[in-house]
Short mmCIF file of C-alpha atoms in Angstrom, two decimals:
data_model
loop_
_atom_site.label_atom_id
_atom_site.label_comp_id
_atom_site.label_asym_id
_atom_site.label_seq_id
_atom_site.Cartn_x
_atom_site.Cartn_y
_atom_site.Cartn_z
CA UNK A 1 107.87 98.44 128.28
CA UNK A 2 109.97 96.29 126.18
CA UNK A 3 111.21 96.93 122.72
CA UNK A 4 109.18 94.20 119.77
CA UNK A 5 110.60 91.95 117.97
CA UNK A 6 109.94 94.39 114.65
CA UNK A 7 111.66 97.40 116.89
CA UNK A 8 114.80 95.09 117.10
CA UNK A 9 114.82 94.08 113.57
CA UNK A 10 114.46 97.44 112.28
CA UNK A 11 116.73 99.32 114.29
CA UNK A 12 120.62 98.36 114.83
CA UNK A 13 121.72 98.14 118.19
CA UNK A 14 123.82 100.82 119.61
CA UNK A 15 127.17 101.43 118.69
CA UNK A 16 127.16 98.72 116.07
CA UNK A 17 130.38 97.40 114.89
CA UNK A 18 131.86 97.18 111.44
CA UNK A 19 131.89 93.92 109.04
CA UNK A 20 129.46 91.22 110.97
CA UNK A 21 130.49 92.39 114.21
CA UNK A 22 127.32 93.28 116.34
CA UNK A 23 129.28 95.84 118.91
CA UNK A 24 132.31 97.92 118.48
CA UNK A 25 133.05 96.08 121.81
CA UNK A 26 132.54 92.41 120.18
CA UNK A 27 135.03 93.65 117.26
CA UNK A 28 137.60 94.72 119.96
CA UNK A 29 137.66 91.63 122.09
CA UNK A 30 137.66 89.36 118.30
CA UNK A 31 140.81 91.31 117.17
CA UNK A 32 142.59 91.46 120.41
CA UNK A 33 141.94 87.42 120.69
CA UNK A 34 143.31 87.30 117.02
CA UNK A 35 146.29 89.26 118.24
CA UNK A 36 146.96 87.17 121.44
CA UNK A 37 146.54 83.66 119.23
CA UNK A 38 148.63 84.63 116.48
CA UNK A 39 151.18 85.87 118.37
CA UNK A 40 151.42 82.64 120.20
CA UNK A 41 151.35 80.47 117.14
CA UNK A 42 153.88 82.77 115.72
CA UNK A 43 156.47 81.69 118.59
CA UNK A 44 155.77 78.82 118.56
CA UNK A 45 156.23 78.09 115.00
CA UNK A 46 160.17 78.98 115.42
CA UNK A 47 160.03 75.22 117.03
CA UNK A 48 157.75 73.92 114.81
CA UNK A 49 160.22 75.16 112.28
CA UNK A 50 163.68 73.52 113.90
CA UNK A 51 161.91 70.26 113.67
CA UNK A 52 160.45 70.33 110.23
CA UNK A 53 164.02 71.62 109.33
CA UNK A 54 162.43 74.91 107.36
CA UNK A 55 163.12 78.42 107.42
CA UNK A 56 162.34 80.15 111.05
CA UNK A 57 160.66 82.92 109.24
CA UNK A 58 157.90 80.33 107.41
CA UNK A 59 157.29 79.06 110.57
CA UNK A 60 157.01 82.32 111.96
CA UNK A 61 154.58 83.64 109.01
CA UNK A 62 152.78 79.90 109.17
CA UNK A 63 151.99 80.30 112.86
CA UNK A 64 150.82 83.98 112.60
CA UNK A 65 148.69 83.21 109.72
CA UNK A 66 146.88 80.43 111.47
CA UNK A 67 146.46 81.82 114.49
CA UNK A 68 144.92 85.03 113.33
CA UNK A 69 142.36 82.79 111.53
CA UNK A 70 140.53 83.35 115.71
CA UNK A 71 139.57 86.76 114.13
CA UNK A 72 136.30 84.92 112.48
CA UNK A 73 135.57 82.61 114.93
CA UNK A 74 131.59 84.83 115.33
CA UNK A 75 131.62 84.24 111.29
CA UNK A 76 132.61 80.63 110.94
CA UNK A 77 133.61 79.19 113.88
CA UNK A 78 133.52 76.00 112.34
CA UNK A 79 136.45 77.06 110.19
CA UNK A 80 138.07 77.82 113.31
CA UNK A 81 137.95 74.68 114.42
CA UNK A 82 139.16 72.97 112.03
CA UNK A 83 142.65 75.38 111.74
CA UNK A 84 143.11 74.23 115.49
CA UNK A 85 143.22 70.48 114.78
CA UNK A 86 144.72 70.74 111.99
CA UNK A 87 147.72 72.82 113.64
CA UNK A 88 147.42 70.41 116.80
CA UNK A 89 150.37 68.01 115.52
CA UNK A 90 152.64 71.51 115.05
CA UNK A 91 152.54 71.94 118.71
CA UNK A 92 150.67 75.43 118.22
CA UNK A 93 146.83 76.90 118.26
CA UNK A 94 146.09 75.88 121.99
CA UNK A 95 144.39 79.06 122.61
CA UNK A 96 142.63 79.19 118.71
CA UNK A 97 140.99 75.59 119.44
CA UNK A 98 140.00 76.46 123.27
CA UNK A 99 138.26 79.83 122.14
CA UNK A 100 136.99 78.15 118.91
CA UNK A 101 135.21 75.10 120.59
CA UNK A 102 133.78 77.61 123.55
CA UNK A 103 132.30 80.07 120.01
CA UNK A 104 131.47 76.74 118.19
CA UNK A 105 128.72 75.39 121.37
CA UNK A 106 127.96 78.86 122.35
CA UNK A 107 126.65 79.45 118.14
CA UNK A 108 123.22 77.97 116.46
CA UNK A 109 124.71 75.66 114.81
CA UNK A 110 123.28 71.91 115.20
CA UNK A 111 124.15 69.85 117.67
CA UNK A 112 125.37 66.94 115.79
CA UNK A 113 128.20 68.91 114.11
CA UNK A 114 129.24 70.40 117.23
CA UNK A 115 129.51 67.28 118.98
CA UNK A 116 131.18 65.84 115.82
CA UNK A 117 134.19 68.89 115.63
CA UNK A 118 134.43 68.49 119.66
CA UNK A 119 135.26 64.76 119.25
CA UNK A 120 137.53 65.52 116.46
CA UNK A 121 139.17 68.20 118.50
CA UNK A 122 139.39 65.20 121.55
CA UNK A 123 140.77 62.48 119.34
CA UNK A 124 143.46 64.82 118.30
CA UNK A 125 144.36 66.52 121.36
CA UNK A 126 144.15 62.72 122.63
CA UNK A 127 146.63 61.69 120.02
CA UNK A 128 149.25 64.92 119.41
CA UNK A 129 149.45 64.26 123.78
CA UNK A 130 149.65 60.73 123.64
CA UNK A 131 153.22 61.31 121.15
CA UNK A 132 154.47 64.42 123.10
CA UNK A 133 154.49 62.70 126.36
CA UNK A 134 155.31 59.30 124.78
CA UNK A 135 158.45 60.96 122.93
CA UNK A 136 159.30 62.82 126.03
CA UNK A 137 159.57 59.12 128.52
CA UNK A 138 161.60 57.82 125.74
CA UNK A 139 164.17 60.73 125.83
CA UNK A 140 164.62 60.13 129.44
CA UNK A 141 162.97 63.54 130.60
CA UNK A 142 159.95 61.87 132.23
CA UNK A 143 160.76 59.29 135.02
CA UNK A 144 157.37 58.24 135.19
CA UNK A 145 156.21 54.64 134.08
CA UNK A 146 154.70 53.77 131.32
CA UNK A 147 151.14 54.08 132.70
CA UNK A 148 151.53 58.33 132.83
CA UNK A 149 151.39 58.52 129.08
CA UNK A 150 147.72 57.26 128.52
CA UNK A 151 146.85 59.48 131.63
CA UNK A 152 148.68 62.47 130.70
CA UNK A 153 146.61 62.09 127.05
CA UNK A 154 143.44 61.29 128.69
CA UNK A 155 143.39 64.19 131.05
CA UNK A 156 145.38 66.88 128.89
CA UNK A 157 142.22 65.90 126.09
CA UNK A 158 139.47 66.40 128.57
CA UNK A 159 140.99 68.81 130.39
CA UNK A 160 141.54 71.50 126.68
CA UNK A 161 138.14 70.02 125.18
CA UNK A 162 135.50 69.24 127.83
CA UNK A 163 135.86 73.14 130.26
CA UNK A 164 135.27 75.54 126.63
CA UNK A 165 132.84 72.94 125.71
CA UNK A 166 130.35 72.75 128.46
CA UNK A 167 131.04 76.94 128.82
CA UNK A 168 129.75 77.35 125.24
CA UNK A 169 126.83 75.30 125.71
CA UNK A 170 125.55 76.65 128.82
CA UNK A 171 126.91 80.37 127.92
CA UNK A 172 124.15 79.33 124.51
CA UNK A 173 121.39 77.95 126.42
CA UNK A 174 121.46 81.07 128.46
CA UNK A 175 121.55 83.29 124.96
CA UNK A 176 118.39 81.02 123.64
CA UNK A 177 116.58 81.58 126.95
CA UNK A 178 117.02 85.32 127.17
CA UNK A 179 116.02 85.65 123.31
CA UNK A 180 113.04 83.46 124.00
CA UNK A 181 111.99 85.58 127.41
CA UNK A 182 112.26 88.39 125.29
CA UNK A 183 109.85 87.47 122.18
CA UNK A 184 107.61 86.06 125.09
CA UNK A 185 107.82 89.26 126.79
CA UNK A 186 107.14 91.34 123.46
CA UNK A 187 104.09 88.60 122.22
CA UNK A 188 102.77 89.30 125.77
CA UNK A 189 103.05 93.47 125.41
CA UNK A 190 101.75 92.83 121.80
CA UNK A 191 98.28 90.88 123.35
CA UNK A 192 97.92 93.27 126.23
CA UNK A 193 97.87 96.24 123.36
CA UNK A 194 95.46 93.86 121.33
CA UNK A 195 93.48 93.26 124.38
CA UNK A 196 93.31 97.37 125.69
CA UNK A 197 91.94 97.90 121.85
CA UNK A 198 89.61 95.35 121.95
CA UNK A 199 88.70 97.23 125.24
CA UNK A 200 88.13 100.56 124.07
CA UNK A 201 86.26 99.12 120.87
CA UNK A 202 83.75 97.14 124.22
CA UNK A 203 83.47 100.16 125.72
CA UNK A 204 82.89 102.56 122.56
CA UNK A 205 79.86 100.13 121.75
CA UNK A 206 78.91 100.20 125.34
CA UNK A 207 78.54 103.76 125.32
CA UNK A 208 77.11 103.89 121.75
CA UNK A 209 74.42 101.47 123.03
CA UNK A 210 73.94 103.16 126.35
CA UNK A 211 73.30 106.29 124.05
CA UNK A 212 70.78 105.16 121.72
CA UNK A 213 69.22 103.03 124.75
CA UNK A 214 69.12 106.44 126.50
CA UNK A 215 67.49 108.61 123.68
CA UNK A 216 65.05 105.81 122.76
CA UNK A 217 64.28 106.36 127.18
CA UNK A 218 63.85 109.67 126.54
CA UNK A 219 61.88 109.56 123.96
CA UNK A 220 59.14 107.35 125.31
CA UNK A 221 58.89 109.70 128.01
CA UNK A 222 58.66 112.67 126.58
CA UNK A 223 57.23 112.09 122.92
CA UNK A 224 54.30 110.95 124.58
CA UNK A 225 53.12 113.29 127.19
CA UNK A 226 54.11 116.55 125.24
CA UNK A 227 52.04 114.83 122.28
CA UNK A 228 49.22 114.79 124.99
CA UNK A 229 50.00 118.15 125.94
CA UNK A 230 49.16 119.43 122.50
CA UNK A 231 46.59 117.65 121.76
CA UNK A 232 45.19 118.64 124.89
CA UNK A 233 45.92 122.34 124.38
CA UNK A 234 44.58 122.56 120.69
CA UNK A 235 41.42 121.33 122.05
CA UNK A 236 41.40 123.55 124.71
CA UNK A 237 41.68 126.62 122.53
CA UNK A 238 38.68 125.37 120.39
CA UNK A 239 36.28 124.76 122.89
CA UNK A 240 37.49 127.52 125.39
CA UNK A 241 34.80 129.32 124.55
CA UNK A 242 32.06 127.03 123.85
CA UNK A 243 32.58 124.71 126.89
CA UNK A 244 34.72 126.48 129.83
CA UNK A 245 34.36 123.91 132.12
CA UNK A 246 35.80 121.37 129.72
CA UNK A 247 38.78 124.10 129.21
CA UNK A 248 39.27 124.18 132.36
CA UNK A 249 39.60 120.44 132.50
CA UNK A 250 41.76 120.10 129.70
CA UNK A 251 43.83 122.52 130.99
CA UNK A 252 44.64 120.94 134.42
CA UNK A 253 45.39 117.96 132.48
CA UNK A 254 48.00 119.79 130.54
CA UNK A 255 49.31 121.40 133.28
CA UNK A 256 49.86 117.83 135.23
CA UNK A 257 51.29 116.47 132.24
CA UNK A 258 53.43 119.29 131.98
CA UNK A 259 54.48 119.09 135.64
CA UNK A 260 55.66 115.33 135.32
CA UNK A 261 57.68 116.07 132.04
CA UNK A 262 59.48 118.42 133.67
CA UNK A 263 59.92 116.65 136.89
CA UNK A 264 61.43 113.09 134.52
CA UNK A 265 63.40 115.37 132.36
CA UNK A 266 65.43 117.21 135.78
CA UNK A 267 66.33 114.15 137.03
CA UNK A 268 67.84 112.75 133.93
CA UNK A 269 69.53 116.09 133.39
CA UNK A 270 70.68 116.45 137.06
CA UNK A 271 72.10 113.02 136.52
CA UNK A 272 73.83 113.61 132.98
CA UNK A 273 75.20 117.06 134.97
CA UNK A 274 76.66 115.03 137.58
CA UNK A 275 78.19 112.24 135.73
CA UNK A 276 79.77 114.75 133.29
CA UNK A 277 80.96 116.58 136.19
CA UNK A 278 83.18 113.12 137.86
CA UNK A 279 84.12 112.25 134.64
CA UNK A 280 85.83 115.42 134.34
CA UNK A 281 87.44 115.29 137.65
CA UNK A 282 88.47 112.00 136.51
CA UNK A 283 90.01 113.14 133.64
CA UNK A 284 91.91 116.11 135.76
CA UNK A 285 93.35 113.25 137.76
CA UNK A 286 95.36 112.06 136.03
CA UNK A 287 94.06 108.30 136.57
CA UNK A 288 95.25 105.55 133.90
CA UNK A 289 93.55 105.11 130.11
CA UNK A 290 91.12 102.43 131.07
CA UNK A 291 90.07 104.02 134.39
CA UNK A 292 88.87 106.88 132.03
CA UNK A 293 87.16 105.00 129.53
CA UNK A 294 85.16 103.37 132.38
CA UNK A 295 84.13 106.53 134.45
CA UNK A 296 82.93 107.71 130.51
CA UNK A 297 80.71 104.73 130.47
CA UNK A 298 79.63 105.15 134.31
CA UNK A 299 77.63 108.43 133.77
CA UNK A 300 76.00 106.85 130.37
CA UNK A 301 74.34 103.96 132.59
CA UNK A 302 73.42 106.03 135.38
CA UNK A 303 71.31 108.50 132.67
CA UNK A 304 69.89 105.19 131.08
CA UNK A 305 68.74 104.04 134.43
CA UNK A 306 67.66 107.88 134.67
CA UNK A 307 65.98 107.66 132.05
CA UNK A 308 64.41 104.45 132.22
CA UNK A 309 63.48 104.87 135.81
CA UNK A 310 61.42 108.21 134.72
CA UNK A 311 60.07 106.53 131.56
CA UNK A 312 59.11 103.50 133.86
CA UNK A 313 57.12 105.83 136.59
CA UNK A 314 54.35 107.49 133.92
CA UNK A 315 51.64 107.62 136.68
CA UNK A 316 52.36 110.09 139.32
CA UNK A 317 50.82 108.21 142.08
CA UNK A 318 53.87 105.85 141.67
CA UNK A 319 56.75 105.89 144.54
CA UNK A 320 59.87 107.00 143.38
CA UNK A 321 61.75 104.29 144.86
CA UNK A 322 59.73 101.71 143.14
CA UNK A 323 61.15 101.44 139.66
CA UNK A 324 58.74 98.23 138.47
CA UNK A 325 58.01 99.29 135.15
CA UNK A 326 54.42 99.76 132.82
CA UNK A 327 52.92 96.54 132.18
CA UNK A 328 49.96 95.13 129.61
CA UNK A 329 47.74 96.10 132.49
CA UNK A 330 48.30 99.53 132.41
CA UNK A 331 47.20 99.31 128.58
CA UNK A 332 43.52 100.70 129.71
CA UNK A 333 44.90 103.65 131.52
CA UNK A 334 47.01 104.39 128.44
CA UNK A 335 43.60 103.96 126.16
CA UNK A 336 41.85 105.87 128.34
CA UNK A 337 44.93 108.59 128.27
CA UNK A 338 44.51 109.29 124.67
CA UNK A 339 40.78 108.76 124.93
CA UNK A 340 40.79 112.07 126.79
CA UNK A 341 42.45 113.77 124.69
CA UNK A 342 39.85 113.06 122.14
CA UNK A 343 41.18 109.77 120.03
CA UNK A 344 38.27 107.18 119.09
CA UNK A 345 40.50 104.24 120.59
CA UNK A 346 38.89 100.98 120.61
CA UNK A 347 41.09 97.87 122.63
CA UNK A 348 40.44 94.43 122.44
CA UNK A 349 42.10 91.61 124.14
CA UNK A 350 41.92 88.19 122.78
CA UNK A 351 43.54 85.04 125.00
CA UNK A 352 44.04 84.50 127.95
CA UNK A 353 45.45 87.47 130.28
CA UNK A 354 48.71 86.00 132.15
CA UNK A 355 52.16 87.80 133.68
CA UNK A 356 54.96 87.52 131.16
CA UNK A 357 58.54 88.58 131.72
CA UNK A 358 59.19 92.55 132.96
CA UNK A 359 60.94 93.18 129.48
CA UNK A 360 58.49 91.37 127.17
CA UNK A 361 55.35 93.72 128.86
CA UNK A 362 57.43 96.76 128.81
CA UNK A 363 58.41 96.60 125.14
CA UNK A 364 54.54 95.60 124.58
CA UNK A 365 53.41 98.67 126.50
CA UNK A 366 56.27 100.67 124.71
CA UNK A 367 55.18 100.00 121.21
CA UNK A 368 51.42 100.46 121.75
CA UNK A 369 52.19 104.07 123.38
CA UNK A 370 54.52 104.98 120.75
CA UNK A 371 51.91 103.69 117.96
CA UNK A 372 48.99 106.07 119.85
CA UNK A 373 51.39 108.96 119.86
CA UNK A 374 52.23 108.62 115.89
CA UNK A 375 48.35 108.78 115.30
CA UNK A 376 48.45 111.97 117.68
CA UNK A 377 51.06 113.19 115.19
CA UNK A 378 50.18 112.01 112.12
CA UNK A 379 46.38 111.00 112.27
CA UNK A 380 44.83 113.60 114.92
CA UNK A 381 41.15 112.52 114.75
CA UNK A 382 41.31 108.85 112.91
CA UNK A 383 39.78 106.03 114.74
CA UNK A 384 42.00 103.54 116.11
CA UNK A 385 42.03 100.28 116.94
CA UNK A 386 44.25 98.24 119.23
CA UNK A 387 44.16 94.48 119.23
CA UNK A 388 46.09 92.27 122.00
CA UNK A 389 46.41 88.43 121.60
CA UNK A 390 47.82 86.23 124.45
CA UNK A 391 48.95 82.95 122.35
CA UNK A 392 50.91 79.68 123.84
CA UNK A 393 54.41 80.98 123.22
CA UNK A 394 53.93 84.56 122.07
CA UNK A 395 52.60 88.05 122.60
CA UNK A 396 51.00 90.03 119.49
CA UNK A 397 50.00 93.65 119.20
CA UNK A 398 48.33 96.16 116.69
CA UNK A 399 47.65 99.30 116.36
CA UNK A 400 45.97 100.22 113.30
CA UNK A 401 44.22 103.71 112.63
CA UNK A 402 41.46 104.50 110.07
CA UNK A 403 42.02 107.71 107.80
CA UNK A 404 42.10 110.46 109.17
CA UNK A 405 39.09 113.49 108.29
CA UNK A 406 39.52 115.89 106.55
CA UNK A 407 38.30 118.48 109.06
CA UNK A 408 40.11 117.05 111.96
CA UNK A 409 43.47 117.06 109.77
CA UNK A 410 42.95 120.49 108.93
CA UNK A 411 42.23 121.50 112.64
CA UNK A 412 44.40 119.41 114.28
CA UNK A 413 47.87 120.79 116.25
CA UNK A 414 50.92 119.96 114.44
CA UNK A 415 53.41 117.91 115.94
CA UNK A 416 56.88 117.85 114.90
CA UNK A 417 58.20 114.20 114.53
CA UNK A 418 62.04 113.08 114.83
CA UNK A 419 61.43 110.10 112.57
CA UNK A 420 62.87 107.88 115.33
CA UNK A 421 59.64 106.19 116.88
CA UNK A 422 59.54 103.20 114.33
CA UNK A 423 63.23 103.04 115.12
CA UNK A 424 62.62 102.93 118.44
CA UNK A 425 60.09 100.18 119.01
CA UNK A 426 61.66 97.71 116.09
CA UNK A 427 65.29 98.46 118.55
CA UNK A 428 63.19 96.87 121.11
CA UNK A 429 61.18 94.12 119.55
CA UNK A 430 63.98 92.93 117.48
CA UNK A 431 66.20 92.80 120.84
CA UNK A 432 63.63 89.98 122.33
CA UNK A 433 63.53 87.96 119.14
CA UNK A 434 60.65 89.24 118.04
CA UNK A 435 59.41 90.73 114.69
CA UNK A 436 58.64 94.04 113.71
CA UNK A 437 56.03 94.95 110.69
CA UNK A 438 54.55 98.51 110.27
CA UNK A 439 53.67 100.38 106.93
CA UNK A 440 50.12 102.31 105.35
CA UNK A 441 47.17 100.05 104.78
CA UNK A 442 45.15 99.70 101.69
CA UNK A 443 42.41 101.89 103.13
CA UNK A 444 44.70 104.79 103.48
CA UNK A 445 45.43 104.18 107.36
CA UNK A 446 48.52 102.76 109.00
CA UNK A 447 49.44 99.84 110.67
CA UNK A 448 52.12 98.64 113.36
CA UNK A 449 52.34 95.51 114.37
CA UNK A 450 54.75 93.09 116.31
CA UNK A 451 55.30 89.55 117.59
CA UNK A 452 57.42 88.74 120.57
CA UNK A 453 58.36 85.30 122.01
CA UNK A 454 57.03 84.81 125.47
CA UNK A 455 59.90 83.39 126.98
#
């Protein structure tokens, strides 16, 4: 992984130099350069002295004073520059202006004043050449013609001006590209970090929906039969007596009930047991972060098909391979169901009966059954009434139940209630685009109703 842009700016790089120097290394190679030029410059200003007819020592001190201005070339190169021209006509600096023009391209600095201080730096080289050599076939000591003195300047001017030049400015280029690999490289390691949180927020809603989509499963199948099974049993223990054969009845109907509860709730178990059980050999692995968080989602949907497949199959005549669903035209069966168990249920159907969509008549069949089992709870004994209306664009249920007697309510097998069954079916209506309303009537009854768009 690379280092960020922050990481660079907030820690110094290794073995960082003194002053403005980056490196100990870069402060080495300055001063040693500083060294070499004014050592140079120093020599030669004993013949720079001769022919200004000065001291040899001032030209000495001159020269070694200009040419250790090479020590700032990183700092201001263009001040090193300009020292080098403006030594040129003492016959000293070569070294300071090739260095200086090769720091000067190589820097940020616009590219207007560089080219402006590298034509400067031509025109003089051009100039201080064209005199040397021009002084030098006048003295005799060049036989050449006449034409070798705009050559000599021509050449000697490209040849110290154009080879730093071109260096600096590809030796830059290169810097500029690196730099901007590197922030492309950390931008790209900061959106992969964005995107794997982004990812584990998706999946920690994933398996916070696969949860409640799991217990809202579970719920339908189980709040519902064991709200039977009570129902069934307290009226088995009052007419046990009075009526054995219609014990005996009510007790095979608990026990079947029974049977199939326990039968849905193994297989969502024995799934949940072995989901847990890969995700933990996952884990042991040692596989990679977002291999993990999907095997932790993988096990969630496999007990929410679990679950739904069991809460789907609430007849036992139905194959266990067939996972279709309830539909409105189970809604007798499910009357009938809590008919038996001694509810004074009364349906009516208005519209036209037609096939809608597999989740509109599941959430239809879900909220009537989960309305019948809150009267079981809540209402043991009150007459009920459930209304169905097929319109043009929309499906409408209610389920409204009368108060409940006295007698019944005092007789009538508790049942413990989670609180979550309103919860549940508004989840589901509201997830079609439908509307839930429930609440207690004026008469002293209750009241669920919902709307849900047929498309």
């Amino acid at each position: 992984m690379t280092t960020t842009g922050e990481d660079h700016a907030e820690a110094p790089p290794p073995g960082a130099g003194p002053w403005w120097w980056g490196r100990l290394r870069s402060a080495v190679l300055d001063v040693g350069l500083g060294v070499a030029s004014a050592l140079e410059c120093g020599v030669e200003g004993v013949r720079f002295a001769d022919d200004a007819g000065i001291p040899a020592a001032a030209g000495v001190v001159f020269g070694v004073l200009a040419g250790s201005v090479l020590v700032l070339r990183r700092r201001w190169p263009i001040a090193v520059v300009l020292v080098s021209i403006a030594v040129m006509p003492a016959q000293m600096g070569f070294l300071m202006g090739i260095v200086g023009l090769y720091t000067l391209a190589a820097s940020e600095l616009p590219r207007r004043i560089i080219a402006s201080l590298a034509g400067m730096s031509f025109v003089g080289t051009l100039i201080v050449t064209f005199v040397w050599v021009r002084q030098d076939v006048a003295r005799g000591n060049l036989t050449f013609g006449d034409w070798v003195i705009p050559f000599a300047s021509v050449t000697t001017a490209l040849g110290v001006t154009a080879p730093p030049l071109l260096l600096g400015l590809y030796v830059g280029a290169r810097r500029r590209l690196m730099e901007s690999l590197r922030e492309r490289a950390d931008s790209l390691e900061r959106e992969l970090q964005l995107l794997a949180e982004r990812a584990e927020e998706r999946a920690e809603w994933a398996r916070n929906e696969e949860r409640t989509r799991i217990a809202r499963e579970m719920h339908d199948v189980v709040a519902h039969r064991v709200s039977l099974m009570v129902v069934h049993a307290a009226a088995l223990q009052a007419v046990a007596r009075k009526d054995p054969e219609k014990a005996v009845k009510n007790a095979a109907l608990v026990g079947d009930m029974g049977r199939q509860a326990l039968t849905e709730l193994r297989e969502m178990l024995g799934v949940l047991r072995s989901g847990a059980g890969a995700g933990g050999a996952g884990v042991g692995g040692g596989v990679a972060g977002g291999e993990r968080v999907q095997q932790a989602v993988v096990p969630l949907a496999a007990v929410g098909a679990a679950a739904a497949a069991a809460a789907d199959r609430e007849r036992g005549g139905v194959d266990e391979g067939v996972a279709e669903g309830p539909c409105l035209s189970e809604l007798d069966e499910l009357v009938g169901q809590s008919a038996a168990a001694g509810m004074v249920v009364d349906l009516s159907v208005e519209g036209e009966s037609r096939s809608y969509a597999r989740e509109v008549e599941q959430t239809a069949f879900r909220v009537v059954q989960e309305a019948l089992t809150n009267v079981h709870k809540h209402a043991a004994g009150a007459k009920t009434h459930v209304r169905l209306a097929h319109r043009v664009s929309e499906i409408a249920m209610q389920v409204e139940n009368e108060p409940p007697p006295e007698v019944a309510s005092e007789s009538s097998a508790r049942l413990p209630s989670g609180g979550n069954g309103l919860v549940g079916m508004k989840e589901r209506v509201v997830a079609l685009g439908g509307v839930f309303v429930s609440g207690p009537t004026d008469a002293g009854g209750f009241r669920v109703s919902a709307v849900i768009p047929a498309a």
